CSV table of C-alpha atoms in Angstrom, one decimal:
chain,number,residue,atom,x,y,z
A,4,MET,CA,92.9,110.5,109.9
A,5,ALA,CA,91.2,107.6,108.1
A,6,THR,CA,93.0,104.2,107.9
A,7,LEU,CA,95.6,104.3,105.0
A,8,ARG,CA,94.5,101.4,102.5
A,9,LEU,CA,96.2,99.5,99.9
A,10,GLY,CA,96.7,101.9,96.8
A,11,ASP,CA,96.3,105.0,98.8
A,12,THR,CA,98.8,107.5,98.4
A,13,ALA,CA,101.4,107.7,101.2
A,14,PRO,CA,101.4,110.9,102.9
A,15,ASP,CA,104.3,113.1,102.5
A,16,PHE,CA,105.9,114.7,105.5
A,17,THR,CA,109.0,116.9,106.5
A,18,ALA,CA,110.3,115.9,109.9
A,19,GLU,CA,113.3,115.9,112.3
A,20,THR,CA,115.0,112.7,112.2
A,21,SER,CA,118.3,111.2,113.7
A,22,GLN,CA,120.0,112.4,110.4
A,23,GLY,CA,118.6,115.8,110.4
A,24,THR,CA,115.4,117.3,108.9
A,25,LEU,CA,114.3,115.2,105.9
A,26,ASN,CA,111.3,115.2,103.4
A,27,PHE,CA,110.1,111.9,103.1
A,28,TYR,CA,109.2,112.0,99.3
A,29,GLU,CA,112.7,113.5,98.7
A,30,TYR,CA,114.3,111.0,100.6
A,31,LEU,CA,112.5,108.1,98.7
A,32,GLY,CA,113.2,109.7,95.3
A,33,ASP,CA,112.0,107.5,92.6
A,34,GLY,CA,112.7,104.4,94.4
A,35,TRP,CA,110.6,102.1,97.0
A,36,GLY,CA,110.3,102.8,100.6
A,37,ILE,CA,109.6,101.1,103.9
A,38,LEU,CA,108.2,103.0,106.9
A,39,PHE,CA,108.2,101.3,110.2
A,40,SER,CA,107.0,102.8,113.7
A,41,HIS,CA,108.2,101.9,117.1
A,42,PRO,CA,106.5,102.4,120.3
A,43,ALA,CA,109.1,104.2,122.0
A,44,ASP,CA,112.8,104.7,122.4
A,45,PHE,CA,114.7,102.3,124.8
A,46,THR,CA,112.3,99.6,124.5
A,47,PRO,CA,113.7,95.9,124.2
A,48,VAL,CA,111.7,94.5,121.3
A,49,CYS,CA,112.5,98.0,119.2
A,50,THR,CA,116.3,97.6,120.1
A,51,THR,CA,116.4,94.4,118.4
A,52,GLU,CA,114.2,95.4,115.5
A,53,LEU,CA,116.5,98.3,114.6
A,54,GLY,CA,119.6,96.3,114.9
A,55,THR,CA,118.1,93.9,112.7
A,56,ALA,CA,117.0,96.5,110.1
A,57,ALA,CA,120.5,97.9,110.1
A,58,LYS,CA,121.8,94.4,109.2
A,59,PHE,CA,119.3,94.1,106.4
A,60,LYS,CA,119.7,97.5,104.8
A,61,GLN,CA,121.9,96.3,102.2
A,62,GLU,CA,119.6,93.7,101.1
A,63,PHE,CA,116.9,96.3,100.8
A,64,GLU,CA,119.3,98.6,98.9
A,65,LYS,CA,119.7,95.8,96.4
A,66,ARG,CA,116.0,95.9,95.8
A,67,ASN,CA,116.0,99.9,95.5
A,68,VAL,CA,114.1,100.2,98.8
A,69,LYS,CA,115.0,103.0,101.3
A,70,MET,CA,114.2,102.4,105.1
A,71,MET,CA,112.9,105.0,107.5
A,72,ALA,CA,111.7,104.4,111.2
A,73,LEU,CA,109.7,106.4,113.4
A,74,SER,CA,109.3,106.6,117.2
A,75,VAL,CA,107.5,109.1,119.1
A,76,ASP,CA,110.4,110.5,121.2
A,77,GLY,CA,112.7,113.2,120.1
A,78,ALA,CA,115.9,113.2,118.2
A,79,ALA,CA,118.2,113.8,121.3
A,80,SER,CA,116.7,110.7,122.7
A,81,HIS,CA,117.0,108.8,119.4
A,82,ALA,CA,120.9,109.6,119.3
A,83,GLU,CA,121.4,107.9,122.8
A,84,TRP,CA,119.2,105.0,121.9
A,85,ILE,CA,121.2,104.3,118.7
A,86,LYS,CA,124.3,104.1,120.6
A,87,ASP,CA,122.6,101.3,122.9
A,88,ILE,CA,121.3,99.6,119.6
A,89,ASN,CA,124.8,99.7,118.0
A,90,GLU,CA,126.4,98.4,121.2
A,91,THR,CA,123.8,95.5,122.0
A,92,GLN,CA,123.1,94.3,118.5
A,93,ASN,CA,126.7,94.7,117.3
A,94,THR,CA,125.6,97.0,114.2
A,95,VAL,CA,125.4,100.5,113.1
A,96,VAL,CA,122.1,102.1,112.5
A,97,ASN,CA,122.6,103.4,109.1
A,98,PHE,CA,119.0,104.8,108.3
A,99,PRO,CA,116.9,107.9,109.7
A,100,ILE,CA,114.6,107.6,112.6
A,101,VAL,CA,112.0,110.4,112.6
A,102,ALA,CA,111.4,112.2,115.9
A,103,ASP,CA,107.6,112.1,116.2
A,104,GLU,CA,107.1,113.9,119.4
A,105,ASP,CA,104.0,115.8,118.2
A,106,ARG,CA,102.7,112.8,116.7
A,107,LYS,CA,102.2,114.4,113.3
A,108,VAL,CA,103.4,111.5,111.4
A,109,SER,CA,101.9,108.9,113.5
A,110,ASP,CA,98.5,110.5,112.9
A,111,LEU,CA,99.0,110.8,109.2
A,112,TYR,CA,99.7,107.1,109.0
A,113,ASP,CA,97.4,106.1,111.7
A,114,MET,CA,99.9,104.4,113.8
A,115,ILE,CA,98.4,105.1,117.1
A,116,HIS,CA,95.6,102.5,118.1
A,117,PRO,CA,93.7,103.9,121.2
A,118,ASN,CA,92.4,100.4,122.2
A,119,ALA,CA,96.0,99.2,122.3
A,120,ASP,CA,97.7,102.1,123.6
A,121,ASP,CA,96.3,105.8,123.4
A,122,THR,CA,100.0,107.4,123.3
A,123,LEU,CA,102.4,104.9,121.9
A,124,THR,CA,102.5,103.8,118.3
A,125,VAL,CA,101.9,100.2,117.2
A,126,ARG,CA,104.5,98.4,115.1
A,127,SER,CA,103.3,99.5,111.7
A,128,VAL,CA,104.9,98.7,108.3
A,129,PHE,CA,104.3,100.6,105.2
A,130,ILE,CA,105.8,99.6,101.9
A,131,ILE,CA,105.5,102.4,99.4
A,132,GLY,CA,106.1,102.1,95.6
A,133,PRO,CA,108.0,104.4,93.3
A,134,ASP,CA,104.6,106.0,92.6
A,135,LYS,CA,104.2,106.7,96.2
A,136,LYS,CA,101.2,104.3,96.5
A,137,VAL,CA,100.8,102.1,99.6
A,138,LYS,CA,101.6,98.6,98.3
A,139,LEU,CA,101.5,96.8,101.7
A,140,THR,CA,100.5,97.5,105.4
A,141,LEU,CA,101.3,95.3,108.5
A,142,THR,CA,100.4,95.9,112.0
A,143,TYR,CA,102.0,94.0,114.9
A,144,PRO,CA,101.3,94.5,118.6
A,145,ALA,CA,104.0,96.1,120.9
A,146,SER,CA,104.9,92.6,122.1
A,147,THR,CA,105.6,91.0,118.7
A,148,GLY,CA,108.8,91.7,116.8
A,149,ARG,CA,108.8,92.0,113.1
A,150,ASN,CA,110.2,89.2,110.7
A,151,PHE,CA,112.7,91.1,108.3
A,152,TYR,CA,112.9,87.9,106.2
A,153,GLU,CA,109.2,88.3,105.5
A,154,LEU,CA,109.4,91.9,104.5
A,155,LEU,CA,112.3,91.0,102.2
A,156,ARG,CA,110.1,88.3,100.9
A,157,VAL,CA,107.1,90.6,100.4
A,158,VAL,CA,109.4,93.3,98.5
A,159,ASP,CA,110.6,90.5,96.2
A,160,SER,CA,106.8,89.6,95.3
A,161,LEU,CA,105.8,93.1,95.3
A,162,GLN,CA,108.4,94.0,92.6
A,163,LEU,CA,107.9,91.0,90.4
A,164,THR,CA,104.2,91.2,90.3
A,165,ALA,CA,104.4,94.9,89.6
A,166,TYR,CA,106.2,94.1,86.3
A,167,HIS,CA,105.0,90.9,85.4
A,168,LYS,CA,101.5,89.4,84.9
A,169,VAL,CA,102.0,86.9,87.7
A,170,ALA,CA,101.2,86.5,91.5
A,171,THR,CA,103.1,84.6,94.0
A,172,PRO,CA,101.7,81.7,95.9
A,173,ALA,CA,101.8,80.8,99.6
A,174,ASN,CA,105.2,80.6,101.2
A,175,TRP,CA,106.9,81.6,97.9
A,176,GLU,CA,110.5,82.5,97.9
A,177,SER,CA,112.1,84.4,95.0
A,178,GLY,CA,113.1,82.0,92.1
A,179,GLU,CA,110.4,79.6,92.9
A,180,LYS,CA,107.3,79.1,90.4
A,181,VAL,CA,104.7,81.8,90.4
A,182,VAL,CA,101.1,81.7,89.5
A,183,VAL,CA,99.8,83.0,86.1
A,184,SER,CA,97.2,86.0,86.2
A,185,PRO,CA,93.7,84.5,86.0
A,186,ALA,CA,92.9,87.4,83.4
A,187,ILE,CA,95.2,85.9,80.9
A,188,PRO,CA,93.8,83.0,78.9
A,189,THR,CA,96.0,79.9,78.8
A,190,GLY,CA,96.9,80.2,75.1
A,191,GLU,CA,98.1,83.7,75.4
A,192,ALA,CA,99.7,82.6,78.8
A,193,ARG,CA,101.8,80.2,76.9
A,194,GLU,CA,103.0,83.0,74.3
A,195,ILE,CA,104.0,85.3,77.3
A,196,PHE,CA,105.8,83.0,79.4
A,197,THR,CA,108.1,81.1,77.0
A,198,LYS,CA,109.6,79.0,80.0
A,199,GLY,CA,106.3,76.9,80.0
A,200,VAL,CA,102.8,77.0,81.7
A,201,GLU,CA,101.6,74.2,83.9
A,202,GLU,CA,97.9,74.0,84.2
A,203,VAL,CA,96.9,72.5,87.6
A,204,LYS,CA,93.3,73.8,87.0
A,205,PRO,CA,92.0,76.2,84.5
A,206,TYR,CA,92.2,78.9,87.1
A,207,LEU,CA,95.5,77.7,88.6
A,208,ARG,CA,98.4,78.0,86.0
A,209,LEU,CA,101.9,77.9,87.3
A,210,THR,CA,105.2,79.2,85.4
A,211,PRO,CA,108.8,79.5,86.4
A,212,ASP,CA,110.0,82.8,87.9
A,213,PRO,CA,110.1,85.2,84.6
A,214,THR,CA,113.2,86.9,86.3
A,215,VAL,CA,115.3,83.9,86.9
């Protein structure tokens, strides 16, 4: 399987999960999705990540984003692992974890990187838009846990820039100034962005967050 790139259609699949057999596209419906993989069950970093993901689920739901995790172990193993996650992370895992024993989904999404480990998945993240296109990919080594605040920030940026002619600058947080698309002439930008356009350079124009 070739590497999935930005703008590619996210592959659909039907798989056994910790919440029964699910079809990915049906599960996402017409909303956004985040799919993230874990090297194996009962691994320490993943245990903290899935507990954190459960605590962040409400924030993702506010943004119309459904979560789905994946591990290369089976559904029975997932069920036991979830007990540990709930206990140690003081939460309740409230989203499905794909049981990918045959590596079918891992292969579809190129989650196994042989030079890192030829059997375990890397920590991949895919954010998928309502059009089922890949909007963002992130890949972490097995030793580094993900930052879920960053994933929320990225979703905020993706959703803002999908519906407005802007981009978000470095370290941007929701509500802060955004960058006017370089394709829009300044005169036209001032008509579109009625809150004002600050021209730092002809190619660098800032405007208040249009959603605030």
